[in-house]
Amino acid sequence: MDQNCIFCKIAAGDIPSATIYEDEEFRVILDLGPASHGHALILSKEHAQDVCVLPERLRAKVLSLAARIGAAMKQSLGCAGFNLVQNNGRPAGQTVFHFHMHVIPRYEDGPDMVNWTPGTTNPEELEALAEKLHAALEL
Ligand code: AMP
Ligand code: ZN
């Protein structure tokens, strides 16, 4: 636990939160600044700055937990879908540097969010990029 980390304190239950689920490894809370009605955050109980340093066993579990939460949101809140958002690094929008995954309910005719304007590329650029990334993955 990092004594200066607010999500460590929330995950440990030292700071109260609206908790919707808890097990030995995760606490799921409602976001205090929700993007939509029911916006939830999956917090690891173990401190890890982002997904790159989250232990593999937790990475493997978090997606299945997110799917359960999304399904529960569809059933209980009447949302038509949901987004899983997980920011890593300041330029990616991360503001709290303790691993968390957003589960954001989406409603029919709700506001636009989690969108981007498609850019352009070309086959040469795609091939060069693919080679670079493929090589990095094999390191
Ligand atoms: P991110 O930008 O991905 O780091 O997301 C941080 C999220 O944490 C934001 O959606 C905030 O609204 C939310 N947040 C920050 N502090 C708290 C808190 N004390 N309780 C609940 N949610 C929080
Ligand atoms: Zn922490």
GROMACS .gro file of N, CA and C and ligand atoms in nm:
model
  441
    1MET      N    1   0.084  -0.121   0.000
    1MET     CA    2   0.000   0.000   0.000
    1MET      C    3   0.087   0.125   0.000
    2ASP      N    4   0.048   0.222  -0.084
    2ASP     CA    5   0.120   0.349  -0.091
    2ASP      C    6   0.042   0.450  -0.005
    3GLN      N    7   0.107   0.497   0.101
    3GLN     CA    8   0.039   0.585   0.198
    3GLN      C    9  -0.012   0.715   0.137
    4ASN      N   10   0.046   0.753   0.021
    4ASN     CA   11   0.003   0.878  -0.042
    4ASN      C   12  -0.101   0.858  -0.152
    5CYS      N   13  -0.147   0.734  -0.166
    5CYS     CA   14  -0.235   0.703  -0.279
    5CYS      C   15  -0.379   0.691  -0.234
    6ILE      N   16  -0.464   0.776  -0.291
    6ILE     CA   17  -0.605   0.778  -0.248
    6ILE      C   18  -0.676   0.648  -0.284
    7PHE      N   19  -0.643   0.590  -0.400
    7PHE     CA   20  -0.711   0.466  -0.438
    7PHE      C   21  -0.665   0.348  -0.352
    8CYS      N   22  -0.541   0.349  -0.302
    8CYS     CA   23  -0.501   0.247  -0.204
    8CYS      C   24  -0.591   0.255  -0.081
    9LYS      N   25  -0.615   0.377  -0.036
    9LYS     CA   26  -0.695   0.395   0.086
    9LYS      C   27  -0.841   0.356   0.062
   10ILE      N   28  -0.892   0.392  -0.055
   10ILE     CA   29  -1.031   0.352  -0.087
   10ILE      C   30  -1.040   0.201  -0.101
   11ALA      N   31  -0.945   0.142  -0.174
   11ALA     CA   32  -0.948  -0.003  -0.197
   11ALA      C   33  -0.939  -0.079  -0.065
   12ALA      N   34  -0.862  -0.025   0.030
   12ALA     CA   35  -0.846  -0.092   0.160
   12ALA      C   36  -0.965  -0.066   0.252
   13GLY      N   37  -1.053   0.025   0.214
   13GLY     CA   38  -1.168   0.057   0.298
   13GLY      C   39  -1.137   0.162   0.405
   14ASP      N   40  -1.019   0.223   0.397
   14ASP     CA   41  -0.983   0.326   0.495
   14ASP      C   42  -1.053   0.459   0.466
   15ILE      N   43  -1.088   0.479   0.340
   15ILE     CA   44  -1.172   0.593   0.301
   15ILE      C   45  -1.302   0.533   0.249
   16PRO      N   46  -1.418   0.580   0.300
   16PRO     CA   47  -1.545   0.522   0.256
   16PRO      C   48  -1.573   0.548   0.108
   17SER      N   49  -1.641   0.454   0.047
   17SER     CA   50  -1.678   0.469  -0.095
   17SER      C   51  -1.809   0.396  -0.117
   18ALA      N   52  -1.876   0.431  -0.227
   18ALA     CA   53  -1.997   0.357  -0.265
   18ALA      C   54  -1.950   0.230  -0.336
   19THR      N   55  -1.938   0.123  -0.259
   19THR     CA   56  -1.882  -0.003  -0.311
   19THR      C   57  -1.992  -0.091  -0.367
   20ILE      N   58  -1.974  -0.139  -0.490
   20ILE     CA   59  -2.075  -0.228  -0.548
   20ILE      C   60  -2.027  -0.373  -0.550
   21TYR      N   61  -1.897  -0.393  -0.531
   21TYR     CA   62  -1.842  -0.530  -0.532
   21TYR      C   63  -1.707  -0.527  -0.464
   22GLU      N   64  -1.675  -0.639  -0.394
   22GLU     CA   65  -1.543  -0.650  -0.333
   22GLU      C   66  -1.503  -0.796  -0.325
   23ASP      N   67  -1.379  -0.824  -0.356
   23ASP     CA   68  -1.324  -0.957  -0.327
   23ASP      C   69  -1.182  -0.936  -0.274
   24GLU      N   70  -1.101  -1.041  -0.271
   24GLU     CA   71  -0.968  -1.028  -0.210
   24GLU      C   72  -0.876  -0.937  -0.291
   25GLU      N   73  -0.905  -0.925  -0.420
   25GLU     CA   74  -0.811  -0.854  -0.507
   25GLU      C   75  -0.860  -0.720  -0.561
   26PHE      N   76  -0.992  -0.702  -0.562
   26PHE     CA   77  -1.047  -0.580  -0.622
   26PHE      C   78  -1.158  -0.521  -0.535
   27ARG      N   79  -1.173  -0.389  -0.546
   27ARG     CA   80  -1.293  -0.323  -0.496
   27ARG      C   81  -1.350  -0.243  -0.613
   28VAL      N   82  -1.480  -0.250  -0.631
   28VAL     CA   83  -1.545  -0.175  -0.739
   28VAL      C   84  -1.632  -0.069  -0.675
   29ILE      N   85  -1.607   0.057  -0.713
   29ILE     CA   86  -1.677   0.170  -0.652
   29ILE      C   87  -1.747   0.253  -0.760
   30LEU      N   88  -1.837   0.338  -0.716
   30LEU     CA   89  -1.897   0.434  -0.809
   30LEU      C   90  -1.809   0.557  -0.817
   31ASP      N   91  -1.789   0.605  -0.940
   31ASP     CA   92  -1.705   0.723  -0.964
   31ASP      C   93  -1.773   0.848  -0.907
   32LEU      N   94  -1.694   0.932  -0.841
   32LEU     CA   95  -1.748   1.055  -0.781
   32LEU      C   96  -1.776   1.164  -0.885
   33GLY      N   97  -1.717   1.149  -1.002
   33GLY     CA   98  -1.742   1.245  -1.111
   33GLY      C   99  -1.790   1.168  -1.233
   34PRO      N  100  -1.907   1.108  -1.223
   34PRO     CA  101  -1.948   1.009  -1.325
   34PRO      C  102  -1.966   1.067  -1.466
   35ALA      N  103  -1.918   0.990  -1.564
   35ALA     CA  104  -1.940   1.025  -1.704
   35ALA      C  105  -2.083   0.993  -1.744
   36SER      N  106  -2.144   0.898  -1.675
   36SER     CA  107  -2.285   0.864  -1.699
   36SER      C  108  -2.338   0.802  -1.570
   37HIS      N  109  -2.471   0.785  -1.567
   37HIS     CA  110  -2.538   0.729  -1.450
   37HIS      C  111  -2.488   0.587  -1.423
   38GLY      N  112  -2.420   0.568  -1.310
   38GLY     CA  113  -2.373   0.433  -1.275
   38GLY      C  114  -2.227   0.406  -1.305
   39HIS      N  115  -2.155   0.506  -1.355
   39HIS     CA  116  -2.011   0.492  -1.388
   39HIS      C  117  -1.936   0.431  -1.269
   40ALA      N  118  -1.871   0.318  -1.294
   40ALA     CA  119  -1.800   0.247  -1.187
   40ALA      C  120  -1.651   0.238  -1.217
   41LEU      N  121  -1.574   0.216  -1.110
   41LEU     CA  122  -1.428   0.201  -1.122
   41LEU      C  123  -1.388   0.072  -1.054
   42ILE      N  124  -1.315  -0.011  -1.127
   42ILE     CA  125  -1.257  -0.131  -1.066
   42ILE      C  126  -1.118  -0.093  -1.015
   43LEU      N  127  -1.097  -0.103  -0.884
   43LEU     CA  128  -0.966  -0.071  -0.826
   43LEU      C  129  -0.898  -0.200  -0.783
   44SER      N  130  -0.770  -0.215  -0.818
   44SER     CA  131  -0.694  -0.327  -0.761
   44SER      C  132  -0.666  -0.294  -0.616
   45LYS      N  133  -0.663  -0.396  -0.530
   45LYS     CA  134  -0.627  -0.369  -0.390
   45LYS      C  135  -0.477  -0.348  -0.377
   46GLU      N  136  -0.404  -0.413  -0.466
   46GLU     CA  137  -0.258  -0.396  -0.467
   46GLU      C  138  -0.225  -0.268  -0.544
   47HIS      N  139  -0.130  -0.191  -0.491
   47HIS     CA  140  -0.093  -0.069  -0.562
   47HIS      C  141  -0.010  -0.103  -0.686
   48ALA      N  142  -0.051  -0.053  -0.799
   48ALA     CA  143   0.029  -0.062  -0.922
   48ALA      C  144  -0.006   0.063  -1.000
   49GLN      N  145   0.096   0.130  -1.048
   49GLN     CA  146   0.072   0.260  -1.113
   49GLN      C  147  -0.019   0.248  -1.236
   50ASP      N  148   0.002   0.143  -1.313
   50ASP     CA  149  -0.078   0.125  -1.434
   50ASP      C  150  -0.078  -0.021  -1.475
   51VAL      N  151  -0.141  -0.050  -1.588
   51VAL     CA  152  -0.158  -0.191  -1.627
   51VAL      C  153  -0.025  -0.260  -1.658
   52CYS      N  154   0.076  -0.181  -1.696
   52CYS     CA  155   0.205  -0.242  -1.732
   52CYS      C  156   0.274  -0.306  -1.612
   53VAL      N  157   0.245  -0.256  -1.494
   53VAL     CA  158   0.311  -0.312  -1.375
   53VAL      C  159   0.211  -0.385  -1.284
   54LEU      N  160   0.089  -0.397  -1.329
   54LEU     CA  161  -0.008  -0.476  -1.253
   54LEU      C  162   0.030  -0.624  -1.266
   55PRO      N  163   0.033  -0.699  -1.155
   55PRO     CA  164   0.069  -0.841  -1.167
   55PRO      C  165  -0.021  -0.915  -1.266
   56GLU      N  166   0.039  -1.007  -1.338
   56GLU     CA  167  -0.030  -1.079  -1.445
   56GLU      C  168  -0.159  -1.147  -1.398
   57ARG      N  169  -0.158  -1.202  -1.277
   57ARG     CA  170  -0.279  -1.272  -1.230
   57ARG      C  171  -0.396  -1.174  -1.215
   58LEU      N  172  -0.367  -1.048  -1.183
   58LEU     CA  173  -0.474  -0.949  -1.171
   58LEU      C  174  -0.520  -0.901  -1.307
   59ARG      N  175  -0.424  -0.885  -1.397
   59ARG     CA  176  -0.460  -0.847  -1.535
   59ARG      C  177  -0.555  -0.949  -1.593
   60ALA      N  178  -0.527  -1.076  -1.565
   60ALA     CA  179  -0.608  -1.182  -1.623
   60ALA      C  180  -0.750  -1.181  -1.568
   61LYS      N  181  -0.765  -1.133  -1.444
   61LYS     CA  182  -0.898  -1.139  -1.381
   61LYS      C  183  -0.983  -1.017  -1.409
   62VAL      N  184  -0.919  -0.905  -1.439
   62VAL     CA  185  -0.995  -0.780  -1.439
   62VAL      C  186  -1.097  -0.774  -1.554
   63LEU      N  187  -1.065  -0.835  -1.666
   63LEU     CA  188  -1.158  -0.826  -1.779
   63LEU      C  189  -1.285  -0.906  -1.750
   64SER      N  190  -1.269  -1.020  -1.685
   64SER     CA  191  -1.388  -1.099  -1.656
   64SER      C  192  -1.474  -1.027  -1.551
   65LEU      N  193  -1.411  -0.961  -1.456
   65LEU     CA  194  -1.488  -0.883  -1.358
   65LEU      C  195  -1.560  -0.767  -1.428
   66ALA      N  196  -1.491  -0.701  -1.519
   66ALA     CA  197  -1.553  -0.589  -1.592
   66ALA      C  198  -1.675  -0.637  -1.671
   67ALA      N  199  -1.665  -0.754  -1.730
   67ALA     CA  200  -1.778  -0.808  -1.807
   67ALA      C  201  -1.897  -0.835  -1.715
   68ARG      N  202  -1.870  -0.886  -1.595
   68ARG     CA  203  -1.980  -0.912  -1.500
   68ARG      C  204  -2.046  -0.781  -1.458
   69ILE      N  205  -1.966  -0.681  -1.435
   69ILE     CA  206  -2.021  -0.552  -1.392
   69ILE      C  207  -2.104  -0.489  -1.504
   70GLY      N  208  -2.052  -0.495  -1.625
   70GLY     CA  209  -2.127  -0.441  -1.739
   70GLY      C  210  -2.260  -0.513  -1.757
   71ALA      N  211  -2.259  -0.644  -1.743
   71ALA     CA  212  -2.384  -0.721  -1.757
   71ALA      C  213  -2.482  -0.681  -1.647
   72ALA      N  214  -2.430  -0.662  -1.525
   72ALA     CA  215  -2.518  -0.621  -1.413
   72ALA      C  216  -2.575  -0.482  -1.437
   73MET      N  217  -2.496  -0.395  -1.498
   73MET     CA  218  -2.545  -0.260  -1.529
   73MET      C  219  -2.659  -0.266  -1.631
   74LYS      N  220  -2.640  -0.351  -1.732
   74LYS     CA  221  -2.747  -0.362  -1.834
   74LYS      C  222  -2.875  -0.413  -1.770
   75GLN      N  223  -2.859  -0.508  -1.680
   75GLN     CA  224  -2.976  -0.567  -1.616
   75GLN      C  225  -3.043  -0.470  -1.518
   76SER      N  226  -2.963  -0.401  -1.438
   76SER     CA  227  -3.022  -0.325  -1.328
   76SER      C  228  -3.043  -0.176  -1.359
   77LEU      N  229  -2.963  -0.121  -1.449
   77LEU     CA  230  -2.975   0.023  -1.477
   77LEU      C  231  -3.048   0.051  -1.609
   78GLY      N  232  -3.062  -0.053  -1.688
   78GLY     CA  233  -3.129  -0.035  -1.817
   78GLY      C  234  -3.043   0.033  -1.921
   79CYS      N  235  -2.912   0.031  -1.902
   79CYS     CA  236  -2.826   0.089  -2.007
   79CYS      C  237  -2.826  -0.007  -2.126
   80ALA      N  238  -2.796   0.050  -2.242
   80ALA     CA  239  -2.801  -0.030  -2.365
   80ALA      C  240  -2.666  -0.093  -2.395
   81GLY      N  241  -2.562  -0.045  -2.328
   81GLY     CA  242  -2.427  -0.095  -2.350
   81GLY      C  243  -2.335  -0.031  -2.248
   82PHE      N  244  -2.207  -0.055  -2.263
   82PHE     CA  245  -2.112   0.008  -2.170
   82PHE      C  246  -1.975   0.013  -2.235
   83ASN      N  247  -1.893   0.107  -2.189
   83ASN     CA  248  -1.753   0.116  -2.233
   83ASN      C  249  -1.662   0.072  -2.120
   84LEU      N  250  -1.558  -0.002  -2.156
   84LEU     CA  251  -1.447  -0.029  -2.065
   84LEU      C  252  -1.335   0.065  -2.106
   85VAL      N  253  -1.291   0.148  -2.012
   85VAL     CA  254  -1.186   0.246  -2.042
   85VAL      C  255  -1.079   0.231  -1.936
   86GLN      N  256  -0.955   0.231  -1.981
   86GLN     CA  257  -0.847   0.210  -1.884
   86GLN      C  258  -0.730   0.296  -1.929
   87ASN      N  259  -0.707   0.406  -1.858
   87ASN     CA  260  -0.607   0.504  -1.899
   87ASN      C  261  -0.471   0.474  -1.836
   88ASN      N  262  -0.366   0.481  -1.917
   88ASN     CA  263  -0.230   0.458  -1.869
   88ASN      C  264  -0.141   0.574  -1.910
   89GLY      N  265  -0.100   0.653  -1.812
   89GLY     CA  266  -0.012   0.767  -1.840
   89GLY      C  267  -0.091   0.895  -1.855
   90ARG      N  268  -0.025   1.004  -1.815
   90ARG     CA  269  -0.092   1.135  -1.817
   90ARG      C  270  -0.145   1.172  -1.956
   91PRO      N  271  -0.066   1.156  -2.062
   91PRO     CA  272  -0.119   1.194  -2.195
   91PRO      C  273  -0.240   1.111  -2.237
   92ALA      N  274  -0.255   0.995  -2.174
   92ALA     CA  275  -0.370   0.910  -2.205
   92ALA      C  276  -0.490   0.943  -2.118
   93GLY      N  277  -0.475   1.044  -2.032
   93GLY     CA  278  -0.588   1.087  -1.951
   93GLY      C  279  -0.587   1.031  -1.809
   94GLN      N  280  -0.480   0.959  -1.773
   94GLN     CA  281  -0.476   0.906  -1.636
   94GLN      C  282  -0.450   1.020  -1.538
   95THR      N  283  -0.535   1.029  -1.436
   95THR     CA  284  -0.518   1.134  -1.334
   95THR      C  285  -0.489   1.075  -1.196
   96VAL      N  286  -0.528   0.950  -1.175
   96VAL     CA  287  -0.498   0.883  -1.048
   96VAL      C  288  -0.406   0.766  -1.082
   97PHE      N  289  -0.287   0.768  -1.024
   97PHE     CA  290  -0.183   0.674  -1.068
   97PHE      C  291  -0.181   0.547  -0.984
   98HIS      N  292  -0.298   0.486  -0.982
   98HIS     CA  293  -0.320   0.354  -0.921
   98HIS      C  294  -0.414   0.283  -1.017
   99PHE      N  295  -0.379   0.162  -1.058
   99PHE     CA  296  -0.456   0.094  -1.163
   99PHE      C  297  -0.607   0.097  -1.135
  100HIS      N  298  -0.681   0.136  -1.236
  100HIS     CA  299  -0.827   0.126  -1.229
  100HIS      C  300  -0.882   0.111  -1.370
  101MET      N  301  -0.996   0.046  -1.377
  101MET     CA  302  -1.067   0.033  -1.505
  101MET      C  303  -1.205   0.095  -1.489
  102HIS      N  304  -1.239   0.184  -1.583
  102HIS     CA  305  -1.371   0.245  -1.583
  102HIS      C  306  -1.471   0.150  -1.649
  103VAL      N  307  -1.588   0.138  -1.589
  103VAL     CA  308  -1.700   0.070  -1.655
  103VAL      C  309  -1.810   0.175  -1.666
  104ILE      N  310  -1.834   0.219  -1.789
  104ILE     CA  311  -1.921   0.336  -1.811
  104ILE      C  312  -2.048   0.293  -1.884
  105PRO      N  313  -2.161   0.295  -1.812
  105PRO     CA  314  -2.287   0.257  -1.877
  105PRO      C  315  -2.321   0.355  -1.989
  106ARG      N  316  -2.376   0.304  -2.096
  106ARG     CA  317  -2.418   0.390  -2.209
  106ARG      C  318  -2.566   0.369  -2.235
  107TYR      N  319  -2.636   0.480  -2.249
  107TYR     CA  320  -2.781   0.477  -2.263
  107TYR      C  321  -2.820   0.519  -2.405
  108GLU      N  322  -2.930   0.463  -2.453
  108GLU     CA  323  -2.983   0.505  -2.583
  108GLU      C  324  -3.000   0.657  -2.582
  109ASP      N  325  -2.956   0.724  -2.686
  109ASP     CA  326  -2.968   0.869  -2.699
  109ASP      C  327  -2.890   0.946  -2.592
  110GLY      N  328  -2.795   0.880  -2.525
  110GLY     CA  329  -2.710   0.948  -2.427
  110GLY      C  330  -2.604   1.029  -2.500
  111PRO      N  331  -2.524   1.105  -2.424
  111PRO     CA  332  -2.422   1.189  -2.489
  111PRO      C  333  -2.311   1.106  -2.554
  112ASP      N  334  -2.251   1.165  -2.655
  112ASP     CA  335  -2.135   1.105  -2.720
  112ASP      C  336  -2.016   1.109  -2.626
  113MET      N  337  -1.942   1.002  -2.618
  113MET     CA  338  -1.818   1.004  -2.539
  113MET      C  339  -1.730   0.887  -2.583
  114VAL      N  340  -1.608   0.884  -2.534
  114VAL     CA  341  -1.510   0.781  -2.571
  114VAL      C  342  -1.503   0.771  -2.724
  115ASN      N  343  -1.486   0.884  -2.787
  115ASN     CA  344  -1.483   0.891  -2.933
  115ASN      C  345  -1.357   0.958  -2.983
  116TRP      N  346  -1.322   0.934  -3.104
  116TRP     CA  347  -1.213   1.009  -3.166
  116TRP      C  348  -1.244   1.026  -3.314
  117THR      N  349  -1.176   1.123  -3.373
  117THR     CA  350  -1.192   1.145  -3.516
  117THR      C  351  -1.093   1.054  -3.588
  118PRO      N  352  -1.141   0.966  -3.674
  118PRO     CA  353  -1.048   0.876  -3.743
  118PRO      C  354  -0.945   0.953  -3.824
  119GLY      N  355  -0.820   0.911  -3.812
  119GLY     CA  356  -0.713   0.974  -3.891
  119GLY      C  357  -0.695   0.903  -4.023
  120THR      N  358  -0.580   0.925  -4.087
  120THR     CA  359  -0.552   0.857  -4.213
  120THR      C  360  -0.416   0.789  -4.204
  121THR      N  361  -0.396   0.690  -4.287
  121THR     CA  362  -0.266   0.623  -4.294
  121THR      C  363  -0.252   0.565  -4.435
  122ASN      N  364  -0.149   0.487  -4.457
  122ASN     CA  365  -0.132   0.425  -4.589
  122ASN      C  366  -0.064   0.290  -4.567
  123PRO      N  367  -0.066   0.203  -4.665
  123PRO     CA  368  -0.014   0.067  -4.645
  123PRO      C  369   0.133   0.066  -4.603
  124GLU      N  370   0.215   0.157  -4.657
  124GLU     CA  371   0.358   0.160  -4.622
  124GLU      C  372   0.375   0.193  -4.474
  125GLU      N  373   0.303   0.294  -4.431
  125GLU     CA  374   0.312   0.334  -4.290
  125GLU      C  375   0.265   0.221  -4.199
  126LEU      N  376   0.154   0.157  -4.237
  126LEU     CA  377   0.102   0.047  -4.156
  126LEU      C  378   0.203  -0.066  -4.146
  127GLU      N  379   0.268  -0.097  -4.258
  127GLU     CA  380   0.364  -0.207  -4.259
  127GLU      C  381   0.484  -0.175  -4.170
  128ALA      N  382   0.536  -0.053  -4.180
  128ALA     CA  383   0.652  -0.012  -4.099
  128ALA      C  384   0.617  -0.014  -3.950
  129LEU      N  385   0.499   0.036  -3.920
  129LEU     CA  386   0.454   0.037  -3.779
  129LEU      C  387   0.437  -0.103  -3.725
  130ALA      N  388   0.376  -0.187  -3.805
  130ALA     CA  389   0.353  -0.326  -3.763
  130ALA      C  390   0.485  -0.396  -3.735
  131GLU      N  391   0.584  -0.372  -3.820
  131GLU     CA  392   0.716  -0.435  -3.800
  131GLU      C  393   0.780  -0.387  -3.670
  132LYS      N  394   0.771  -0.257  -3.647
  132LYS     CA  395   0.831  -0.198  -3.527
  132LYS      C  396   0.768  -0.256  -3.399
  133LEU      N  397   0.637  -0.262  -3.401
  133LEU     CA  398   0.567  -0.313  -3.282
  133LEU      C  399   0.588  -0.461  -3.265
  134HIS      N  400   0.587  -0.533  -3.374
  134HIS     CA  401   0.609  -0.678  -3.367
  134HIS      C  402   0.746  -0.706  -3.307
  135ALA      N  403   0.846  -0.630  -3.351
  135ALA     CA  404   0.982  -0.650  -3.299
  135ALA      C  405   0.987  -0.617  -3.150
  136ALA      N  406   0.917  -0.513  -3.108
  136ALA     CA  407   0.918  -0.476  -2.967
  136ALA      C  408   0.851  -0.583  -2.881
  137LEU      N  409   0.748  -0.647  -2.934
  137LEU     CA  410   0.677  -0.750  -2.859
  137LEU      C  411   0.763  -0.875  -2.840
  138GLU      N  412   0.857  -0.896  -2.929
  138GLU     CA  413   0.940  -1.016  -2.919
  138GLU      C  414   1.062  -0.996  -2.829
  139LEU      N  415   1.081  -0.876  -2.780
  139LEU     CA  416   1.197  -0.849  -2.693
  139LEU      C  417   1.188  -0.930  -2.564
  140AMP     P1  418  -0.846   0.850  -1.467
  140AMP     O1  419  -0.861   0.983  -1.533
  140AMP     O2  420  -0.858   0.734  -1.561
  140AMP     O3  421  -0.722   0.843  -1.381
  140AMP     O4  422  -0.972   0.836  -1.374
  140AMP     C1  423  -0.979   0.880  -1.244
  140AMP     C2  424  -1.124   0.873  -1.205
  140AMP     O5  425  -1.132   0.867  -1.064
  140AMP     C3  426  -1.208   0.994  -1.249
  140AMP     O6  427  -1.319   0.947  -1.326
  140AMP     C4  428  -1.251   1.058  -1.118
  140AMP     O7  429  -1.381   1.111  -1.125
  140AMP     C5  430  -1.243   0.941  -1.022
  140AMP     N1  431  -1.216   0.973  -0.882
  140AMP     C6  432  -1.115   1.050  -0.834
  140AMP     N2  433  -1.119   1.051  -0.698
  140AMP     C7  434  -1.222   0.972  -0.662
  140AMP     C8  435  -1.278   0.932  -0.537
  140AMP     N3  436  -1.227   0.976  -0.420
  140AMP     N4  437  -1.384   0.849  -0.537
  140AMP     C9  438  -1.437   0.807  -0.654
  140AMP     N5  439  -1.390   0.839  -0.775
  140AMP    C10  440  -1.285   0.921  -0.779
  141ZN      ZN  441  -0.241   0.298  -0.474
   0.00000   0.00000   0.00000
